Amino acid sequence: MTRLFTSSFSHLILFIGIFIMIVPVWLIFASSTHSSLSINTQGLQVYLGDRFVENYIRVLLYKGGFFKEITALKMFFNSFIMATGVAILSVVTSLMAAYALVYYRIKYATLLFWIIFITILVPLELRIFPTYSVMAKLNLVNSYFGLIVPISASAVATLFFRQFYKTVPDELLESAKLDGANTWRFFIDFLVPLSKTMIVAMLIFMFVFGYNQYLWPLLVTSQEQYWTVVMGLKMMSGSIVHRFAFVMMSMIPPILIIVILQRHFIKGVFQDK
Amino acid sequence: MSFLELKKVTKIYPNGTKAVQTTSLNIEKGEFMVFVGPSGCGKSTLLRMVAGLEDITTGDIELDKKIINKIDPSERDVAMVFQNYALYPHMNVYNNLAYGLKNRGLAKDVIEKKVNAAAKLLQISDYLERRPALLSGGQRQRVAMGRAIVRSPKIFLFDEPLSNLDAKLRIQMRLEIKKLQRKVGVTSIFVTHDQVEAMTLADRLAVINNGIIEQLGTPIEIYNNPTSVFVAGFIGSPQMNFIEGELKNNKFKTQAFEITGIKSDFDGKVILGVRPEHLVQANNGLIKFNVDLVEKLGSDNLVYGEIKDKKDLLCYRTPGNEKINSGSKLALNIQENKLYIFNKKTGKRII
């Protein structure tokens, strides 16, 4: 009896949570399928309207911004490039950094690791001006490279991979050595496949991290053709329903990534070994 | 003409620990050499130096007429079986075996032929598609050996490969390793702390203690003629009995008994050693013995107890059909020429 009570009670709490999270999303979605006139006169809508296709297609192809140079479609493309770039670059660098920290005979490897680790305490916002000035000097403002590189060093991912490598038994390395594997082969043939699920999990984290960047793209892109979705939400002009439609669409890529990779993701985060 | 030669090899760790003290050793081609000793005696370190996994502090290691001190482990053409097997968890058995060959740039069909031959030899052909996680302990052991065999290396190194198996499987694998080594004929070094394993496997045995080879020889030589207290105590099961006493004027003397006519003019404190299987009952035996406990193994009885008037513990082995009850009193003699006397101070054998 108590079990039934606790389980229905916890379900009740979960349902309330879901309700609180879903309702605003639903209101925006429902409203985005009406005309701006009905939103302006009657407020947010609970029921679906009849202008779904019209509104969404217009948003995707409408040239917005100050100079009317960029469409939402292009922003999605930019965001995709940026998020993918950040995800891949940060995972590759963290994998290699962790490899060097654990397996190379580096003096003060632990100290170096902690120095890398404390960069977590220095968020992008804090170093944004020096970073910008470096990018400007390198002539990388208004480029994909400039969007991606400065946020692609991840101390968290390095930490994850390092801790994982430390649990890999030494015999595996020794055995691989005797089997003729050199430094590079051990990395590619052993550590990378062994950390596969973790790599997938990190790719998802870093994709969403890159996708959600707001301040940095805003600063480093003055040309509208490099605008990304999250900053575009703010910069995009247009009527209220179109903005709603854009907001709805901006949620799709991260959701899609998680849905596609969730099996690996769950395995990666709760990996027992 | 030795195949593997260790020339005055030492290993000193950066913190000053002397793991291996000046050691010289020759191993013939095709020989099965066993390093045996208690844990921490340096036997594994010595093996890992041959493999190239540990640097050599001083001295040279020569394999097939080539000094290999500075050669990378991957180039030494040695194969090693580890205690925990160190199979590659993300590869199936086939790839576990094939990996070393792939790295040597062999053609695909050659690799396949070699892997299949090794798998057949070890009777693991049915599991080639499986991952190591799905194999039993014995199967993993075979895969680990397969990985060594498939490369046909110059030398096999075994680092306590049987200690993770249960007792029955251990005996079975022990036999298989021996048979396999005969069949393949590859020079092998086997490290173990189990003296039974050492005795049964070895062509020659090196008993190692504190980083020094205490004695080197065939198992029977070492069993019959141990040169020190340590070797005498380490080889043989149950352990050799040790009784402390004094040697003077060719006479060994303790409170409990005396033995005369010992052919040595040593004078001083000594240890008398006698194996449990070299004691016999006699009506007016020399050693009066109070039985404390009898272990009935079926084929043998191991009789434990104390020597009368002297609190030394003693073990005596009798055939299993002999009935001895705990609490009974026995009188024992030592079989002729089966006693050992060691210098108490140095531990070296006197006679």
Coordinates of C-alpha atoms in Angstrom, one line a residue:
Chain A
M1 CA 0.0 0.0 0.0
T2 CA 2.8 2.4 0.9
R3 CA 4.6 1.4 -2.2
L4 CA 1.6 2.2 -4.3
F5 CA 1.3 5.5 -2.6
T6 CA 5.0 6.5 -3.0
S7 CA 5.0 5.4 -6.6
S8 CA 1.9 7.3 -7.5
F9 CA 3.1 10.3 -5.5
S10 CA 6.4 10.3 -7.4
H11 CA 4.5 10.0 -10.6
L12 CA 2.4 12.9 -9.7
I13 CA 5.5 15.1 -9.0
L14 CA 6.9 14.0 -12.4
F15 CA 3.7 14.8 -14.2
I16 CA 3.6 18.2 -12.6
G17 CA 7.2 18.8 -13.7
I18 CA 6.5 17.7 -17.2
F19 CA 3.4 19.9 -17.3
I20 CA 5.3 22.9 -16.2
M21 CA 7.9 22.4 -18.8
I22 CA 5.7 21.4 -21.7
V23 CA 3.0 24.1 -21.3
P24 CA 5.0 27.2 -22.4
V25 CA 6.5 25.2 -25.3
W26 CA 3.0 24.1 -26.4
L27 CA 1.6 27.7 -26.1
I28 CA 4.4 29.0 -28.3
F29 CA 3.9 26.2 -30.8
A30 CA 0.1 26.6 -30.9
S31 CA 0.5 30.4 -31.2
S32 CA 3.0 30.1 -34.0
T33 CA 0.3 28.5 -36.2
H34 CA -2.0 31.5 -36.0
S35 CA -1.8 34.9 -37.7
S36 CA -0.1 37.7 -35.8
L37 CA -3.3 39.6 -35.7
S38 CA -5.0 37.0 -33.5
I39 CA -2.0 36.8 -31.2
N40 CA -1.9 40.6 -30.9
T41 CA -5.6 40.8 -30.2
Q42 CA -6.3 37.6 -28.2
G43 CA -3.0 36.8 -26.6
L44 CA -1.3 33.3 -26.6
Q45 CA -3.3 30.5 -28.2
V46 CA -4.0 27.1 -26.7
Y47 CA -5.4 25.4 -29.8
L48 CA -3.7 25.0 -33.1
G49 CA -4.4 27.5 -35.8
D50 CA -4.4 26.9 -39.6
R51 CA -1.2 28.8 -40.7
F52 CA 1.4 26.3 -39.7
V53 CA 2.9 25.7 -43.2
E54 CA 2.7 29.3 -44.3
N55 CA 4.4 30.7 -41.2
Y56 CA 7.2 28.2 -41.0
I57 CA 8.1 28.3 -44.6
R58 CA 8.1 32.1 -44.5
V59 CA 10.5 32.1 -41.5
L60 CA 12.9 29.7 -43.2
L61 CA 13.2 31.7 -46.4
Y62 CA 12.6 35.3 -45.1
K63 CA 15.7 37.4 -45.4
G64 CA 16.0 39.1 -42.0
G65 CA 18.7 41.1 -40.2
F66 CA 19.4 44.8 -40.7
F67 CA 20.6 44.3 -44.2
K68 CA 18.2 41.6 -45.1
E69 CA 21.0 39.2 -46.0
I70 CA 20.3 36.1 -44.1
T71 CA 17.5 33.5 -43.9
A72 CA 16.7 31.3 -41.0
L73 CA 17.7 28.3 -43.2
K74 CA 21.2 29.8 -43.5
M75 CA 21.4 30.3 -39.8
F76 CA 20.5 26.7 -39.2
F77 CA 23.3 25.8 -41.6
N78 CA 25.8 28.1 -39.7
S79 CA 24.7 26.8 -36.3
F80 CA 25.1 23.2 -37.6
I81 CA 28.6 24.0 -38.8
M82 CA 29.5 25.7 -35.6
A83 CA 28.0 23.1 -33.2
T84 CA 29.5 20.1 -35.2
G85 CA 32.9 21.9 -35.4
V86 CA 32.9 22.6 -31.7
A87 CA 31.8 19.0 -30.9
I88 CA 34.4 17.3 -33.1
L89 CA 37.3 19.6 -32.4
S90 CA 36.8 19.6 -28.6
V91 CA 36.4 15.8 -28.4
V92 CA 39.5 15.3 -30.6
T93 CA 41.7 17.7 -28.6
S94 CA 40.4 16.4 -25.3
L95 CA 41.1 12.8 -26.3
M96 CA 44.6 13.7 -27.3
A97 CA 45.3 15.9 -24.3
A98 CA 44.1 13.2 -22.0
Y99 CA 46.3 10.6 -23.8
A100 CA 49.4 12.8 -23.4
L101 CA 48.6 13.5 -19.8
V102 CA 48.1 9.9 -18.8
Y103 CA 50.5 7.9 -21.0
Y104 CA 53.4 10.2 -21.8
R105 CA 56.2 10.7 -19.3
I106 CA 55.5 14.3 -18.7
K107 CA 56.9 16.0 -15.7
Y108 CA 54.2 17.5 -13.5
A109 CA 51.5 15.9 -15.6
T110 CA 49.1 16.1 -12.7
L111 CA 49.8 19.8 -12.1
L112 CA 49.3 20.5 -15.8
F113 CA 46.1 18.7 -15.7
W114 CA 44.8 20.8 -12.8
I115 CA 45.9 23.9 -14.6
I116 CA 43.8 22.8 -17.5
F117 CA 41.0 21.9 -15.2
I118 CA 40.8 25.3 -13.5
T119 CA 40.0 26.9 -16.8
I120 CA 36.5 25.7 -16.0
L121 CA 36.5 28.6 -13.5
V122 CA 37.2 31.0 -16.3
P123 CA 34.1 31.2 -18.5
L124 CA 34.2 32.5 -22.0
E125 CA 32.5 35.8 -20.9
L126 CA 35.5 36.6 -18.7
R127 CA 38.1 36.3 -21.4
I128 CA 35.9 37.5 -24.2
F129 CA 37.8 40.7 -25.0
P130 CA 41.3 39.3 -25.1
T131 CA 39.9 36.3 -27.1
Y132 CA 38.2 38.7 -29.5
S133 CA 41.4 40.7 -29.9
V134 CA 43.4 37.6 -30.7
M135 CA 40.8 36.6 -33.3
A136 CA 40.9 40.1 -34.8
K137 CA 44.6 40.1 -35.0
L138 CA 44.6 36.7 -36.7
N139 CA 42.0 38.0 -39.1
L140 CA 39.5 35.3 -38.1
V141 CA 36.6 37.6 -37.3
N142 CA 33.6 36.7 -39.5
S143 CA 34.7 33.2 -40.3
Y144 CA 33.6 29.7 -39.2
F145 CA 37.1 29.2 -37.9
G146 CA 36.7 32.2 -35.6
L147 CA 33.3 30.9 -34.4
I148 CA 34.5 27.5 -33.6
V149 CA 38.1 27.5 -32.4
P150 CA 38.0 29.7 -29.3
I151 CA 35.3 27.7 -27.6
S152 CA 36.7 24.3 -28.6
A153 CA 39.0 23.5 -25.7
S154 CA 37.1 21.6 -23.1
A155 CA 38.5 20.9 -19.7
V156 CA 35.5 18.8 -18.8
A157 CA 35.9 16.4 -21.7
T158 CA 39.6 16.2 -20.9
L159 CA 38.8 15.3 -17.3
F160 CA 36.4 12.6 -18.4
F161 CA 38.8 11.0 -20.8
R162 CA 41.7 11.3 -18.4
Q163 CA 39.8 9.6 -15.6
F164 CA 38.8 6.8 -18.0
Y165 CA 42.3 6.2 -19.3
K166 CA 43.5 5.9 -15.7
T167 CA 41.2 2.9 -15.3
V168 CA 42.6 1.1 -18.3
P169 CA 44.9 -1.6 -17.0
D170 CA 48.7 -1.2 -17.7
E171 CA 48.9 -4.7 -19.0
L172 CA 46.8 -3.7 -22.0
L173 CA 49.4 -1.2 -23.0
E174 CA 52.2 -3.6 -22.4
S175 CA 50.5 -6.4 -24.3
A176 CA 49.8 -4.0 -27.2
K177 CA 53.4 -2.9 -27.1
L178 CA 54.6 -6.5 -27.4
D179 CA 52.2 -6.9 -30.2
G180 CA 54.0 -4.2 -32.1
A181 CA 51.6 -1.3 -31.5
N182 CA 53.4 2.1 -31.4
T183 CA 52.1 5.2 -29.6
W184 CA 49.7 6.2 -32.3
R185 CA 48.4 2.7 -32.9
F186 CA 47.7 2.2 -29.2
F187 CA 45.7 5.4 -29.2
I188 CA 43.7 4.6 -32.4
D189 CA 43.3 0.8 -32.0
F190 CA 42.7 0.7 -28.2
L191 CA 41.8 3.9 -26.4
V192 CA 39.5 5.3 -29.1
P193 CA 37.4 2.2 -29.5
L194 CA 37.4 1.6 -25.8
S195 CA 36.1 5.1 -25.1
K196 CA 33.6 5.0 -27.9
T197 CA 30.5 5.4 -25.8
M198 CA 32.1 8.2 -23.9
I199 CA 33.1 9.9 -27.1
V200 CA 29.5 9.8 -28.3
A201 CA 28.3 11.3 -25.0
M202 CA 30.9 14.1 -25.2
L203 CA 29.9 14.8 -28.8
I204 CA 26.3 15.4 -27.7
F205 CA 27.3 17.6 -24.8
M206 CA 29.7 19.6 -26.9
F207 CA 27.2 19.9 -29.8
V208 CA 24.6 21.3 -27.6
F209 CA 27.2 23.6 -26.0
G210 CA 28.3 24.9 -29.3
Y211 CA 24.7 25.3 -30.6
N212 CA 23.7 27.3 -27.5
Q213 CA 26.5 29.8 -27.8
Y214 CA 25.1 33.3 -27.9
L215 CA 27.5 35.9 -26.8
W216 CA 30.6 34.7 -28.7
P217 CA 28.9 34.5 -32.2
L218 CA 27.3 37.8 -31.5
L219 CA 30.7 39.4 -31.0
V220 CA 32.8 37.7 -33.6
T221 CA 30.4 38.0 -36.5
S222 CA 29.6 41.4 -37.9
Q223 CA 28.5 40.1 -41.2
E224 CA 25.0 38.7 -41.2
Q225 CA 26.0 35.7 -43.3
Y226 CA 27.7 34.1 -40.3
W227 CA 24.8 34.5 -37.9
T228 CA 23.8 31.5 -35.9
V229 CA 20.3 30.4 -34.8
V230 CA 20.6 31.3 -31.1
M231 CA 21.9 34.8 -31.7
G232 CA 19.5 35.1 -34.7
L233 CA 16.6 34.6 -32.4
K234 CA 17.4 38.0 -30.9
M235 CA 18.5 39.8 -34.1
M236 CA 15.8 38.5 -36.4
S237 CA 13.2 41.0 -37.3
G238 CA 9.6 40.0 -38.2
S239 CA 6.2 39.6 -36.6
I240 CA 5.5 37.8 -33.4
V241 CA 4.2 34.5 -35.0
H242 CA 7.3 34.3 -37.1
R243 CA 9.5 34.7 -34.1
F244 CA 7.5 32.0 -32.3
A245 CA 7.9 29.7 -35.3
F246 CA 11.7 30.4 -35.3
V247 CA 11.9 29.6 -31.6
M248 CA 10.1 26.3 -32.2
M249 CA 12.4 25.3 -35.0
S250 CA 15.5 26.3 -33.0
M251 CA 14.8 23.6 -30.5
I252 CA 14.8 20.9 -33.1
P253 CA 18.5 20.3 -33.8
P254 CA 19.6 19.6 -30.2
I255 CA 16.5 17.3 -29.7
L256 CA 17.3 15.5 -32.9
I257 CA 20.9 14.9 -31.8
I258 CA 19.9 13.5 -28.5
V259 CA 17.1 11.3 -30.0
I260 CA 19.5 9.9 -32.6
L261 CA 22.4 9.3 -30.2
Q262 CA 20.5 8.6 -27.0
R263 CA 21.3 4.9 -26.9
H264 CA 25.0 5.6 -26.9
F265 CA 24.5 8.6 -24.7
I266 CA 22.9 6.7 -21.8
K267 CA 25.4 3.9 -22.2
G268 CA 28.2 6.5 -22.1
V269 CA 27.1 8.4 -19.0
F270 CA 26.3 5.3 -17.0
Q271 CA 29.1 3.2 -18.3
D272 CA 30.0 0.6 -15.6
K273 CA 33.5 0.1 -16.9
Chain B
M1 CA 75.7 -21.6 -27.3
S2 CA 73.0 -20.1 -25.3
F3 CA 70.0 -18.5 -26.9
L4 CA 69.1 -16.0 -24.2
E5 CA 71.9 -14.6 -22.0
L6 CA 71.6 -12.3 -19.1
K7 CA 75.0 -10.8 -18.3
K8 CA 75.4 -9.2 -14.9
V9 CA 71.9 -7.7 -15.1
T10 CA 70.7 -5.4 -12.3
K11 CA 67.6 -3.4 -11.7
I12 CA 67.5 -0.5 -9.3
Y13 CA 64.4 1.6 -9.1
P14 CA 64.7 5.3 -8.9
N15 CA 63.7 5.2 -5.2
G16 CA 66.8 3.0 -4.5
T17 CA 65.1 -0.4 -4.2
K18 CA 67.3 -3.1 -5.6
A19 CA 64.8 -5.3 -7.4
V20 CA 67.3 -7.5 -9.2
Q21 CA 70.9 -7.8 -8.0
T22 CA 73.7 -8.8 -10.3
T23 CA 72.2 -11.7 -12.1
S24 CA 73.8 -13.8 -14.9
L25 CA 71.9 -16.6 -16.6
N26 CA 72.0 -18.6 -19.8
I27 CA 69.0 -20.2 -21.4
E28 CA 69.3 -22.7 -24.2
K29 CA 67.2 -22.8 -27.2
G30 CA 63.9 -24.6 -26.6
E31 CA 64.4 -24.8 -22.9
F32 CA 61.6 -24.3 -20.4
M33 CA 63.0 -22.1 -17.7
V34 CA 61.0 -21.4 -14.6
F35 CA 61.6 -18.5 -12.2
V36 CA 60.2 -19.3 -8.8
G37 CA 60.2 -17.3 -5.6
P38 CA 58.0 -15.6 -3.0
S39 CA 56.2 -12.5 -4.1
G40 CA 58.3 -9.4 -4.4
C41 CA 61.5 -11.3 -5.0
G42 CA 62.2 -9.7 -8.3
K43 CA 61.3 -12.6 -10.6
S44 CA 58.6 -10.7 -12.5
T45 CA 60.9 -7.7 -12.8
L46 CA 63.6 -10.0 -14.4
L47 CA 61.0 -11.3 -16.8
R48 CA 59.8 -7.8 -17.7
M49 CA 63.3 -6.8 -18.4
V50 CA 63.6 -9.5 -20.9
A51 CA 60.3 -8.3 -22.4
G52 CA 61.5 -4.7 -22.5
L53 CA 58.8 -3.4 -20.2
E54 CA 61.4 -2.4 -17.6
D55 CA 64.7 -0.7 -18.3
I56 CA 67.9 -2.4 -17.4
T57 CA 69.9 -0.5 -14.9
T58 CA 73.2 -2.2 -15.7
G59 CA 74.3 -5.3 -17.6
D60 CA 73.3 -6.7 -20.9
I61 CA 70.6 -9.0 -22.2
E62 CA 71.4 -10.9 -25.4
L63 CA 68.8 -12.7 -27.4
D64 CA 69.9 -14.8 -30.4
K65 CA 73.3 -13.2 -30.4
K66 CA 71.9 -9.7 -30.4
I67 CA 72.0 -7.3 -27.4
I68 CA 68.5 -6.2 -26.9
N69 CA 68.9 -3.7 -24.1
K70 CA 67.8 -0.7 -26.1
I71 CA 65.5 -2.4 -28.5
D72 CA 61.8 -1.5 -28.2
P73 CA 59.5 -4.3 -26.8
S74 CA 57.6 -4.3 -30.1
E75 CA 60.8 -5.1 -32.0
R76 CA 62.2 -7.8 -29.7
D77 CA 60.1 -10.6 -31.1
V78 CA 59.1 -11.8 -27.7
A79 CA 55.5 -12.8 -26.6
M80 CA 54.1 -12.5 -23.1
V81 CA 51.2 -14.1 -21.3
F82 CA 50.0 -11.8 -18.5
Q83 CA 48.5 -12.8 -15.2
N84 CA 45.2 -11.2 -16.0
Y85 CA 45.6 -12.2 -19.7
A86 CA 45.3 -8.6 -20.9
L87 CA 43.1 -9.6 -23.8
Y88 CA 41.8 -6.7 -25.9
P89 CA 38.2 -6.3 -24.6
H90 CA 36.9 -4.6 -27.7
M91 CA 38.2 -7.1 -30.2
N92 CA 36.9 -10.6 -30.8
V93 CA 39.1 -13.6 -30.4
Y94 CA 40.1 -13.7 -34.0
N95 CA 41.3 -10.1 -33.9
N96 CA 43.0 -10.6 -30.6
L97 CA 45.1 -13.2 -32.2
A98 CA 45.5 -11.3 -35.5
Y99 CA 46.4 -7.9 -34.1
G100 CA 50.1 -8.6 -33.6
L101 CA 50.4 -10.0 -37.1
K102 CA 48.6 -7.1 -38.7
N103 CA 51.0 -4.8 -37.0
R104 CA 53.8 -6.7 -38.7
G105 CA 52.2 -6.1 -42.0
L106 CA 51.5 -9.7 -42.9
A107 CA 49.1 -10.4 -45.8
K108 CA 45.5 -11.1 -44.9
D109 CA 45.4 -14.7 -46.1
V110 CA 48.7 -15.5 -44.2
I111 CA 47.2 -14.0 -41.0
E112 CA 44.1 -16.1 -41.4
K113 CA 46.0 -19.3 -41.9
K114 CA 48.2 -18.6 -38.9
V115 CA 45.3 -17.6 -36.6
N116 CA 43.3 -20.7 -37.6
A117 CA 46.3 -23.0 -37.0
A118 CA 46.9 -21.5 -33.6
A119 CA 43.2 -21.6 -32.8
K120 CA 43.0 -25.3 -33.8
L121 CA 46.1 -26.1 -31.7
L122 CA 44.5 -24.5 -28.6
Q123 CA 41.0 -25.7 -29.4
I124 CA 39.5 -22.3 -29.5
S125 CA 38.3 -22.4 -33.1
D126 CA 34.7 -22.3 -32.0
Y127 CA 35.0 -19.0 -30.2
L128 CA 36.8 -16.9 -32.8
E129 CA 33.9 -14.6 -33.2
R130 CA 33.4 -14.0 -29.5
R131 CA 34.5 -11.1 -27.4
P132 CA 36.7 -12.0 -24.4
A133 CA 34.0 -10.9 -21.9
L134 CA 31.9 -13.9 -23.1
L135 CA 34.7 -16.5 -22.4
S136 CA 35.4 -18.5 -19.3
G137 CA 38.6 -18.2 -17.4
G138 CA 40.2 -21.3 -19.1
Q139 CA 39.2 -20.1 -22.6
R140 CA 40.6 -16.6 -21.9
Q141 CA 43.8 -18.3 -20.8
R142 CA 43.9 -20.2 -24.1
V143 CA 43.3 -17.0 -26.1
A144 CA 46.2 -15.3 -24.3
M145 CA 48.4 -18.2 -25.2
G146 CA 47.2 -18.2 -28.7
R147 CA 48.1 -14.6 -29.0
A148 CA 51.6 -15.5 -28.0
I149 CA 51.9 -18.6 -30.2
V150 CA 50.4 -17.1 -33.4
R151 CA 53.4 -14.8 -33.8
S152 CA 55.9 -17.6 -33.5
P153 CA 58.2 -15.4 -31.4
K154 CA 61.8 -16.2 -30.3
I155 CA 60.8 -16.5 -26.7
F156 CA 57.6 -17.0 -24.7
L157 CA 57.3 -15.2 -21.4
F158 CA 54.7 -16.3 -18.9
D159 CA 54.0 -14.0 -15.9
E160 CA 52.1 -16.1 -13.4
P161 CA 49.5 -17.0 -16.0
L162 CA 47.7 -19.7 -14.0
S163 CA 47.1 -17.8 -10.7
N164 CA 43.7 -16.5 -11.8
L165 CA 42.3 -20.0 -12.4
D166 CA 40.6 -22.4 -10.0
A167 CA 42.6 -25.3 -8.7
K168 CA 41.4 -27.9 -11.1
L169 CA 41.7 -25.8 -14.2
R170 CA 45.2 -24.7 -13.1
I171 CA 46.4 -28.3 -13.1
Q172 CA 44.8 -29.0 -16.5
M173 CA 46.3 -25.8 -18.0
R174 CA 49.7 -26.6 -16.5
L175 CA 49.8 -29.9 -18.4
E176 CA 48.6 -28.2 -21.5
I177 CA 51.2 -25.5 -21.3
K178 CA 53.9 -28.1 -20.9
K179 CA 52.6 -30.2 -23.8
L180 CA 52.2 -27.1 -26.0
Q181 CA 55.7 -25.9 -25.3
R182 CA 57.1 -29.3 -26.2
K183 CA 55.1 -29.3 -29.4
V184 CA 55.9 -25.8 -30.5
G185 CA 59.5 -26.0 -29.1
V186 CA 59.8 -22.3 -28.3
T187 CA 62.2 -21.2 -25.6
S188 CA 60.1 -20.2 -22.6
I189 CA 60.4 -18.4 -19.3
F190 CA 57.7 -19.0 -16.8
V191 CA 57.3 -17.0 -13.6
T192 CA 55.4 -18.4 -10.7
H193 CA 55.3 -18.4 -6.9
D194 CA 53.8 -21.9 -6.8
Q195 CA 56.6 -24.5 -6.3
V196 CA 54.4 -27.3 -7.6
E197 CA 53.9 -25.5 -10.9
A198 CA 57.6 -24.7 -11.0
M199 CA 58.6 -28.3 -10.4
T200 CA 56.2 -29.8 -12.9
L201 CA 56.9 -27.4 -15.7
A202 CA 60.5 -26.6 -15.6
D203 CA 63.4 -28.1 -17.6
R204 CA 65.5 -25.9 -15.4
L205 CA 64.5 -23.9 -12.3
A206 CA 65.8 -20.7 -10.9
V207 CA 64.9 -20.1 -7.3
I208 CA 65.0 -16.4 -6.7
N209 CA 65.0 -14.6 -3.4
N210 CA 65.6 -10.9 -2.7
G211 CA 66.6 -10.3 -6.3
I212 CA 69.2 -13.0 -6.3
I213 CA 69.1 -16.4 -8.0
E214 CA 69.7 -18.6 -5.0
Q215 CA 70.0 -21.8 -7.0
L216 CA 69.7 -22.9 -10.6
G217 CA 69.2 -26.4 -11.8
T218 CA 66.8 -29.1 -12.8
P219 CA 63.8 -29.5 -10.5
I220 CA 65.1 -32.9 -9.1
E221 CA 68.6 -31.5 -8.5
I222 CA 67.2 -28.7 -6.5
Y223 CA 64.8 -31.0 -4.6
N224 CA 67.6 -33.4 -3.8
N225 CA 70.4 -30.9 -3.2
P226 CA 69.2 -27.5 -2.0
T227 CA 72.1 -25.3 -1.4
S228 CA 70.5 -23.0 1.2
V229 CA 67.8 -23.0 3.8
F230 CA 65.6 -20.8 1.7
V231 CA 65.7 -23.1 -1.3
A232 CA 65.2 -26.2 0.9
G233 CA 62.2 -24.6 2.5
F234 CA 60.7 -23.3 -0.7
I235 CA 60.9 -26.4 -2.9
G236 CA 58.9 -29.4 -1.7
S237 CA 55.5 -29.7 -0.4
P238 CA 54.8 -30.0 2.5
Q239 CA 57.7 -27.9 3.5
M240 CA 61.0 -29.4 4.8
N241 CA 61.1 -29.6 8.6
F242 CA 63.8 -27.5 10.2
I243 CA 65.2 -28.2 13.6
E244 CA 67.7 -25.8 15.2
G245 CA 70.6 -27.2 17.1
E246 CA 74.4 -27.3 17.4
L247 CA 77.1 -29.1 15.5
K248 CA 80.3 -30.0 17.3
N249 CA 82.8 -32.8 16.9
N250 CA 80.7 -34.4 14.1
K251 CA 77.7 -34.5 16.4
F252 CA 74.4 -32.7 15.9
K253 CA 72.8 -31.9 19.2
T254 CA 69.4 -30.6 20.4
Q255 CA 67.7 -31.0 23.8
A256 CA 65.6 -33.8 22.3
F257 CA 68.0 -35.9 20.4
E258 CA 71.5 -36.3 19.0
I259 CA 72.9 -37.5 15.7
T260 CA 76.4 -38.7 15.5
G261 CA 78.8 -39.4 12.7
I262 CA 78.1 -36.3 10.7
K263 CA 80.9 -35.8 8.2
S264 CA 81.7 -32.2 8.8
D265 CA 84.1 -30.4 11.1
F266 CA 81.9 -27.3 11.3
D267 CA 81.5 -26.0 14.8
G268 CA 78.5 -23.8 15.8
K269 CA 74.8 -23.2 15.5
V270 CA 73.2 -25.1 12.6
I271 CA 69.7 -26.0 11.3
L272 CA 68.9 -29.6 10.6
G273 CA 66.5 -30.1 7.6
V274 CA 64.6 -33.2 6.9
R275 CA 61.7 -33.7 4.4
P276 CA 58.4 -35.1 5.7
E277 CA 58.7 -38.0 3.2
H278 CA 62.2 -38.9 4.5
L279 CA 61.0 -39.8 8.0
V280 CA 60.2 -43.4 9.0
Q281 CA 58.7 -45.0 12.0
A282 CA 60.9 -47.2 14.1
N283 CA 60.4 -48.9 17.5
N284 CA 63.2 -47.1 19.2
G285 CA 63.3 -44.1 16.8
L286 CA 65.5 -41.1 17.4
I287 CA 62.8 -38.5 17.4
K288 CA 60.0 -38.8 19.8
F289 CA 57.0 -37.2 18.3
N290 CA 53.5 -36.3 19.7
V291 CA 50.9 -36.3 17.0
D292 CA 48.7 -33.2 17.0
L293 CA 46.8 -33.4 13.8
V294 CA 46.5 -35.7 10.8
E295 CA 45.6 -34.5 7.4
K296 CA 44.2 -37.4 5.4
L297 CA 44.7 -36.8 1.7
G298 CA 43.7 -40.3 0.7
S299 CA 47.0 -41.3 -1.0
D300 CA 49.0 -39.9 1.9
N301 CA 48.6 -38.9 5.5
L302 CA 50.3 -35.7 6.6
V303 CA 51.0 -36.0 10.3
Y304 CA 51.7 -32.8 12.2
G305 CA 52.9 -32.6 15.8
E306 CA 55.6 -31.5 18.2
I307 CA 58.9 -33.1 19.0
K308 CA 59.0 -34.3 22.6
D309 CA 60.9 -32.0 25.0
K310 CA 61.4 -29.5 22.2
K311 CA 58.6 -27.3 20.9
D312 CA 59.6 -27.6 17.3
L313 CA 56.8 -28.4 14.9
L314 CA 57.3 -31.4 12.6
C315 CA 55.5 -32.8 9.7
Y316 CA 55.7 -36.5 8.7
R317 CA 54.3 -38.1 5.6
T318 CA 53.0 -41.7 5.6
P319 CA 51.1 -43.7 3.1
G320 CA 47.3 -43.2 3.3
N321 CA 46.6 -46.8 4.4
E322 CA 48.4 -46.3 7.7
K323 CA 46.2 -45.5 10.6
I324 CA 47.5 -42.8 12.9
N325 CA 45.3 -41.0 15.4
S326 CA 45.9 -37.6 16.8
G327 CA 47.3 -37.7 20.3
S328 CA 49.3 -40.8 19.7
K329 CA 53.1 -40.9 20.2
L330 CA 55.5 -42.0 17.5
A331 CA 59.2 -42.5 17.2
L332 CA 60.8 -41.5 14.0
N333 CA 64.1 -42.1 12.3
I334 CA 65.6 -40.2 9.4
Q335 CA 66.2 -42.2 6.3
E336 CA 69.9 -42.6 5.5
N337 CA 71.6 -39.7 3.7
K338 CA 68.4 -37.8 3.7
L339 CA 69.3 -35.1 6.2
Y340 CA 70.5 -31.6 5.4
I341 CA 72.5 -29.4 7.7
F342 CA 72.7 -25.6 7.1
N343 CA 74.7 -23.0 8.7
K344 CA 72.3 -21.0 10.8
K345 CA 74.1 -17.7 10.3
T346 CA 74.6 -17.7 6.6
G347 CA 71.8 -20.1 5.6
K348 CA 74.2 -22.0 3.4
R349 CA 74.3 -25.8 3.3
I350 CA 77.0 -27.5 5.2
I351 CA 76.2 -31.1 4.3

